[in-house]
Amino acid sequence: MRKPVPSVSVVIPVKNEVSNIKACLDGILSQSILVREIIVIDSGSTDGTLDILNQYPLVKLIEIPFNEFNHGETRNLGVREATGDFVLLTVGDARPVNDKWIEELLNGFLDDEVVGVCGQQLVPHDKDKNPVDWYAFYSKPKIFRYQLNKDEFEHLQPSKKREICRFDDVNAMYRRKALIELPFRKTSYSEDMIWARDAIISGYAIVYTYKSRVFHYHKEDSDFTLKRKFTTLYFSYRFFGYKPEIQSFTIFEKLRLIYIIIKRIGLRKDILKWYSYNVSNRRAAIKAIALFLDKTNEGDSVLDSFHNQFCGKPPIPKKY
């Protein structure tokens, strides 16, 4: 039997998700916790996504031009339209692993000082998904709560700051009141990590619960990997001071890739396909790190200008 309806609104930014949005919405509507409304912000779908959305009475559709989309302010628009005490943020190509997804997020609000709870993303064991990324559980899911004052946070190492603020709006729930008082910044990427930093230095607590899980996957080409990696590094540097070390792609890593692929899919004919896919993207990621370090050595103004030109709008994965 379902529990009484808590005050939860869902906000989903979408564009051209005709292949995924039904599974996303059906998963939301099959939860042990009923939601009050589903606010979908569409930024120019042309593939039939709108036709599917119109089949769901609980969906409130907001349409915006694509050139007005950015990861922060677009989500703020949905939050302002929401009426629930809690706002769940996800994306159109994610779907819950089970019917406890929303319930486990709500359980993460351990006390009144917790303003945001983040769950986990998993890659399902599907033949069309990269087997190297398939989920594998090694321990029981835990809950982590972080709360520091501004001085404590600023004295942490950049890598620790980034670790604490690894929020992810593919699977995150917020107190709406907190998002109204502390909205997302206007940004082309990493609005969730930046918000987590803003929340921490404002004295709030955030929680991670790996009991709340969604399936989510992007098949990337090397160009997308290069730009996504670069923009992620850029925001990690600008907000946390994080700089990675230069990396190489060793023969040991290549052999390990082959081992993982064979272990997970067996001796199938697509071993070479997935090996080439992972090698290509790994090389792109290493190239992004080298490029990022080169630009940081030239100064922050050069880095800012290059990032704006190179990444532009947020990198968008191709639809397959």
Coordinates of C-alpha atoms in Angstrom, one line a residue:
M1 CA 0.0 0.0 0.0
R2 CA 1.3 3.4 -0.9
K3 CA 2.1 6.0 1.7
P4 CA 0.3 9.3 2.0
V5 CA 1.4 11.9 -0.5
P6 CA 4.3 13.9 0.8
S7 CA 4.9 17.4 -0.6
V8 CA 7.3 16.5 -3.4
S9 CA 7.6 18.3 -6.8
V10 CA 9.8 16.9 -9.6
V11 CA 11.6 19.2 -12.1
I12 CA 13.1 17.8 -15.3
P13 CA 14.8 19.8 -18.0
V14 CA 14.5 18.0 -21.4
K15 CA 15.3 18.3 -25.1
N16 CA 14.6 15.5 -27.6
E17 CA 14.1 12.6 -25.2
V18 CA 11.5 10.7 -27.1
S19 CA 13.3 7.4 -26.5
N20 CA 13.6 7.9 -22.8
I21 CA 11.1 10.2 -21.3
K22 CA 8.3 7.6 -21.0
A23 CA 10.5 5.3 -18.8
C24 CA 11.5 8.3 -16.7
L25 CA 7.9 9.5 -16.1
D26 CA 6.5 5.9 -15.6
G27 CA 9.3 5.3 -13.0
I28 CA 8.4 8.5 -11.1
L29 CA 4.7 7.5 -11.1
S30 CA 5.4 4.0 -9.8
Q31 CA 7.2 5.2 -6.7
S32 CA 6.2 4.3 -3.1
I33 CA 6.0 8.0 -2.5
L34 CA 3.5 9.9 -4.7
V35 CA 4.6 13.2 -6.1
R36 CA 2.5 16.3 -6.3
E37 CA 3.5 17.4 -9.8
I38 CA 6.1 16.9 -12.5
I39 CA 7.4 20.1 -14.0
V40 CA 9.1 19.5 -17.4
I41 CA 11.0 22.4 -19.0
D42 CA 11.5 21.7 -22.7
S43 CA 14.1 23.7 -24.6
G44 CA 13.0 23.0 -28.2
S45 CA 12.3 19.3 -28.7
T46 CA 11.4 18.3 -32.2
D47 CA 11.4 14.5 -32.0
G48 CA 8.0 13.8 -30.5
T49 CA 8.9 14.3 -26.8
L50 CA 6.1 16.9 -26.4
D51 CA 3.5 14.4 -27.7
I52 CA 4.5 12.0 -25.0
L53 CA 4.5 14.6 -22.3
N54 CA 1.0 15.7 -23.2
Q55 CA -0.2 12.1 -22.3
Y56 CA 0.6 12.6 -18.6
P57 CA -2.0 14.7 -16.6
L58 CA 0.5 15.3 -13.8
V59 CA 3.0 16.9 -16.1
K60 CA 3.2 20.7 -16.2
L61 CA 5.0 21.7 -19.3
I62 CA 7.1 24.8 -19.7
E63 CA 8.6 25.6 -23.1
I64 CA 11.6 27.8 -23.5
P65 CA 13.9 28.6 -26.5
F66 CA 17.0 26.6 -26.6
N67 CA 19.2 29.7 -26.6
E68 CA 17.7 30.6 -23.2
F69 CA 18.7 27.3 -21.6
N70 CA 21.5 27.1 -19.0
H71 CA 21.9 24.5 -16.3
G72 CA 21.4 26.8 -13.4
E73 CA 18.6 29.3 -14.3
T74 CA 16.5 26.8 -16.2
R75 CA 16.3 24.7 -13.1
N76 CA 15.5 27.8 -11.0
L77 CA 12.6 28.4 -13.3
G78 CA 11.2 24.9 -12.4
V79 CA 11.8 25.4 -8.7
R80 CA 9.9 28.7 -8.7
E81 CA 6.9 27.0 -10.4
A82 CA 7.0 24.1 -7.9
T83 CA 4.6 23.9 -5.0
G84 CA 6.1 21.1 -3.0
D85 CA 8.1 21.4 0.1
F86 CA 10.8 19.2 -1.5
V87 CA 12.0 19.5 -5.1
L88 CA 13.5 16.4 -6.9
L89 CA 15.7 17.1 -9.8
T90 CA 16.4 14.6 -12.5
V91 CA 16.8 14.4 -16.3
G92 CA 14.7 12.9 -19.1
D93 CA 17.0 10.0 -19.8
A94 CA 17.3 8.7 -16.2
R95 CA 14.9 6.2 -14.6
P96 CA 14.7 4.9 -11.1
V97 CA 16.2 1.5 -10.3
N98 CA 13.3 0.6 -8.0
D99 CA 10.2 2.1 -6.4
K100 CA 12.1 3.3 -3.3
W101 CA 14.1 6.0 -5.2
I102 CA 12.1 9.0 -3.9
E103 CA 11.5 7.4 -0.4
E104 CA 15.3 7.0 0.1
L105 CA 16.0 10.5 -0.9
L106 CA 13.5 11.8 1.7
N107 CA 15.0 9.5 4.3
G108 CA 18.3 11.4 3.7
F109 CA 16.9 14.5 5.3
L110 CA 18.2 13.5 8.7
D111 CA 17.6 16.8 10.4
D112 CA 16.3 20.3 9.7
E113 CA 19.8 21.6 8.7
V114 CA 20.0 19.2 5.8
V115 CA 19.0 21.2 2.7
G116 CA 19.9 18.7 -0.1
V117 CA 20.3 15.0 -0.6
C118 CA 22.0 13.4 -3.5
G119 CA 21.6 9.8 -4.7
Q120 CA 23.6 7.6 -7.1
Q121 CA 23.8 7.0 -10.8
L122 CA 24.2 3.5 -12.2
V123 CA 24.8 2.1 -15.7
P124 CA 22.6 -0.9 -16.3
H125 CA 24.0 -4.2 -17.7
D126 CA 22.6 -3.6 -21.2
K127 CA 24.3 -4.8 -24.4
D128 CA 24.2 -1.2 -25.8
K129 CA 25.9 0.3 -22.7
N130 CA 29.7 0.4 -22.2
P131 CA 30.5 -2.7 -20.1
V132 CA 33.4 -0.9 -18.4
D133 CA 30.9 1.4 -16.8
W134 CA 28.4 -1.3 -15.7
Y135 CA 27.5 -0.9 -12.0
A136 CA 29.1 -3.3 -9.5
F137 CA 28.3 -3.2 -5.8
Y138 CA 31.1 -3.9 -3.4
S139 CA 29.6 -2.9 -0.1
K140 CA 26.3 -1.9 1.5
P141 CA 25.1 1.6 0.6
K142 CA 25.9 4.2 3.2
I143 CA 24.7 7.7 4.1
F144 CA 27.2 10.6 4.3
R145 CA 26.4 13.9 6.0
Y146 CA 28.6 16.9 5.6
Q147 CA 28.4 20.2 7.5
L148 CA 31.3 22.6 8.0
N149 CA 31.7 26.3 8.6
K150 CA 33.2 28.5 5.9
D151 CA 36.7 28.6 7.5
E152 CA 36.8 24.8 7.9
F153 CA 35.8 24.3 4.3
E154 CA 38.3 26.8 2.9
H155 CA 41.2 25.1 4.8
L156 CA 40.5 21.8 3.1
Q157 CA 42.6 20.5 0.2
P158 CA 41.0 21.2 -3.2
S159 CA 40.4 17.5 -3.9
K160 CA 38.5 17.2 -0.6
K161 CA 36.4 20.2 -1.3
R162 CA 35.5 18.7 -4.7
E163 CA 34.7 15.4 -3.1
I164 CA 32.4 16.9 -0.5
C165 CA 30.6 18.9 -3.2
R166 CA 30.1 16.2 -5.8
F167 CA 26.3 16.8 -6.0
D168 CA 24.6 15.6 -9.1
D169 CA 21.2 16.9 -10.4
V170 CA 20.6 13.6 -12.2
N171 CA 19.5 12.3 -8.8
A172 CA 19.1 15.0 -6.1
M173 CA 16.4 16.4 -3.8
Y174 CA 16.3 19.8 -2.2
R175 CA 14.2 21.7 0.3
R176 CA 12.4 24.1 -2.0
K177 CA 12.8 26.9 0.6
A178 CA 16.6 26.5 0.5
L179 CA 16.6 26.6 -3.3
I180 CA 14.6 29.8 -3.3
E181 CA 16.9 31.4 -0.7
L182 CA 20.1 30.0 -2.4
P183 CA 19.3 29.4 -6.1
F184 CA 21.5 27.8 -8.7
R185 CA 23.9 30.1 -10.4
K186 CA 23.7 30.9 -14.1
T187 CA 26.2 28.5 -15.5
S188 CA 26.8 26.3 -18.5
Y189 CA 27.8 23.3 -16.4
S190 CA 28.3 22.0 -12.8
E191 CA 25.4 24.0 -11.3
D192 CA 24.9 21.2 -8.8
M193 CA 28.5 21.1 -7.5
I194 CA 28.6 24.9 -7.3
W195 CA 25.3 24.9 -5.4
A196 CA 26.7 22.3 -2.9
R197 CA 29.7 24.6 -2.3
D198 CA 27.4 27.6 -1.7
A199 CA 25.3 25.6 0.7
I200 CA 28.3 24.3 2.7
I201 CA 29.9 27.8 3.1
S202 CA 26.5 29.1 4.1
G203 CA 26.4 26.7 7.0
Y204 CA 23.9 24.2 5.7
A205 CA 24.3 20.4 5.7
I206 CA 24.2 18.1 2.6
V207 CA 23.8 14.4 2.5
Y208 CA 24.7 11.6 0.0
T209 CA 22.7 8.4 0.1
Y210 CA 23.6 5.5 -2.2
K211 CA 20.3 3.8 -1.3
S212 CA 18.6 6.1 -3.8
R213 CA 19.6 5.0 -7.3
V214 CA 18.8 5.8 -10.9
F215 CA 19.9 4.3 -14.2
H216 CA 21.6 6.8 -16.4
Y217 CA 24.0 6.5 -19.3
H218 CA 25.4 8.6 -22.2
K219 CA 27.2 7.0 -25.0
E220 CA 30.1 9.5 -25.7
D221 CA 32.2 10.1 -28.7
S222 CA 35.7 11.5 -28.2
D223 CA 34.8 15.1 -28.9
F224 CA 32.1 15.0 -26.2
T225 CA 34.5 13.4 -23.7
L226 CA 37.1 16.0 -24.5
K227 CA 34.8 19.0 -23.9
R228 CA 32.9 17.5 -21.0
K229 CA 36.2 16.7 -19.2
F230 CA 37.6 20.1 -19.9
T231 CA 34.5 22.0 -18.7
T232 CA 34.3 19.8 -15.6
L233 CA 38.0 20.6 -14.8
Y234 CA 37.4 24.2 -15.5
F235 CA 34.6 24.5 -12.9
S236 CA 36.5 22.3 -10.4
Y237 CA 39.4 24.7 -10.7
R238 CA 37.4 27.9 -10.5
F239 CA 35.3 27.0 -7.5
F240 CA 37.5 24.5 -5.6
G241 CA 41.0 25.3 -6.8
Y242 CA 41.4 21.8 -8.0
K243 CA 44.1 21.0 -10.6
P244 CA 44.7 17.4 -11.8
E245 CA 48.1 15.8 -12.4
I246 CA 49.2 15.0 -16.0
Q247 CA 48.2 11.5 -17.0
S248 CA 49.3 8.8 -19.4
F249 CA 47.7 5.7 -20.8
T250 CA 49.8 2.7 -19.9
I251 CA 49.9 -0.7 -21.4
F252 CA 48.7 -2.0 -18.0
E253 CA 45.6 0.1 -18.3
K254 CA 44.9 -1.2 -21.8
L255 CA 45.3 -4.8 -20.7
R256 CA 43.0 -4.1 -17.7
L257 CA 40.4 -2.7 -20.1
I258 CA 40.5 -5.9 -22.2
Y259 CA 40.2 -8.0 -19.0
I260 CA 37.2 -6.0 -17.7
I261 CA 35.4 -6.2 -21.0
I262 CA 35.9 -9.9 -21.5
K263 CA 34.9 -10.6 -17.8
R264 CA 31.7 -8.7 -18.2
I265 CA 30.5 -9.6 -21.7
G266 CA 32.4 -12.8 -22.5
L267 CA 34.1 -13.7 -25.7
R268 CA 31.7 -11.8 -28.0
K269 CA 32.4 -10.2 -31.3
D270 CA 31.9 -6.6 -29.9
I271 CA 35.0 -6.9 -27.6
L272 CA 37.0 -4.9 -30.1
K273 CA 34.2 -2.3 -30.5
W274 CA 34.1 -1.6 -26.7
Y275 CA 37.9 -1.7 -26.4
S276 CA 38.2 0.9 -29.2
Y277 CA 35.4 3.0 -27.6
N278 CA 37.1 3.1 -24.2
V279 CA 40.6 3.7 -25.6
S280 CA 39.3 6.6 -27.7
N281 CA 37.5 8.3 -24.8
R282 CA 40.4 7.7 -22.4
R283 CA 42.8 9.4 -24.8
A284 CA 40.3 12.3 -25.1
A285 CA 40.2 12.7 -21.3
I286 CA 44.0 12.7 -21.1
K287 CA 44.1 15.3 -23.9
A288 CA 41.6 17.4 -22.0
I289 CA 43.7 17.3 -18.8
A290 CA 46.9 18.3 -20.8
L291 CA 45.0 21.1 -22.5
F292 CA 43.5 22.3 -19.3
L293 CA 46.9 22.5 -17.6
D294 CA 48.4 24.3 -20.5
K295 CA 45.7 27.0 -20.3
T296 CA 45.9 27.4 -16.6
N297 CA 49.6 28.0 -16.9
E298 CA 48.8 30.9 -19.3
G299 CA 46.6 32.6 -16.6
D300 CA 43.0 32.7 -15.5
S301 CA 41.9 35.2 -18.1
V302 CA 43.3 33.1 -20.9
L303 CA 41.6 30.0 -19.3
D304 CA 38.3 31.8 -19.1
S305 CA 38.4 33.0 -22.7
F306 CA 39.4 29.6 -24.0
H307 CA 36.8 27.7 -22.0
N308 CA 34.0 30.0 -23.3
Q309 CA 35.2 29.5 -26.9
F310 CA 36.0 25.8 -26.7
C311 CA 33.1 24.6 -24.7
G312 CA 30.5 27.3 -25.4
K313 CA 27.1 25.9 -24.6
P314 CA 27.2 22.8 -22.3
P315 CA 28.5 19.7 -24.2
I316 CA 25.5 17.7 -25.4
P317 CA 25.9 14.0 -26.1
K318 CA 24.7 12.6 -29.4
K319 CA 21.4 10.6 -29.4
Y320 CA 22.0 7.1 -30.6

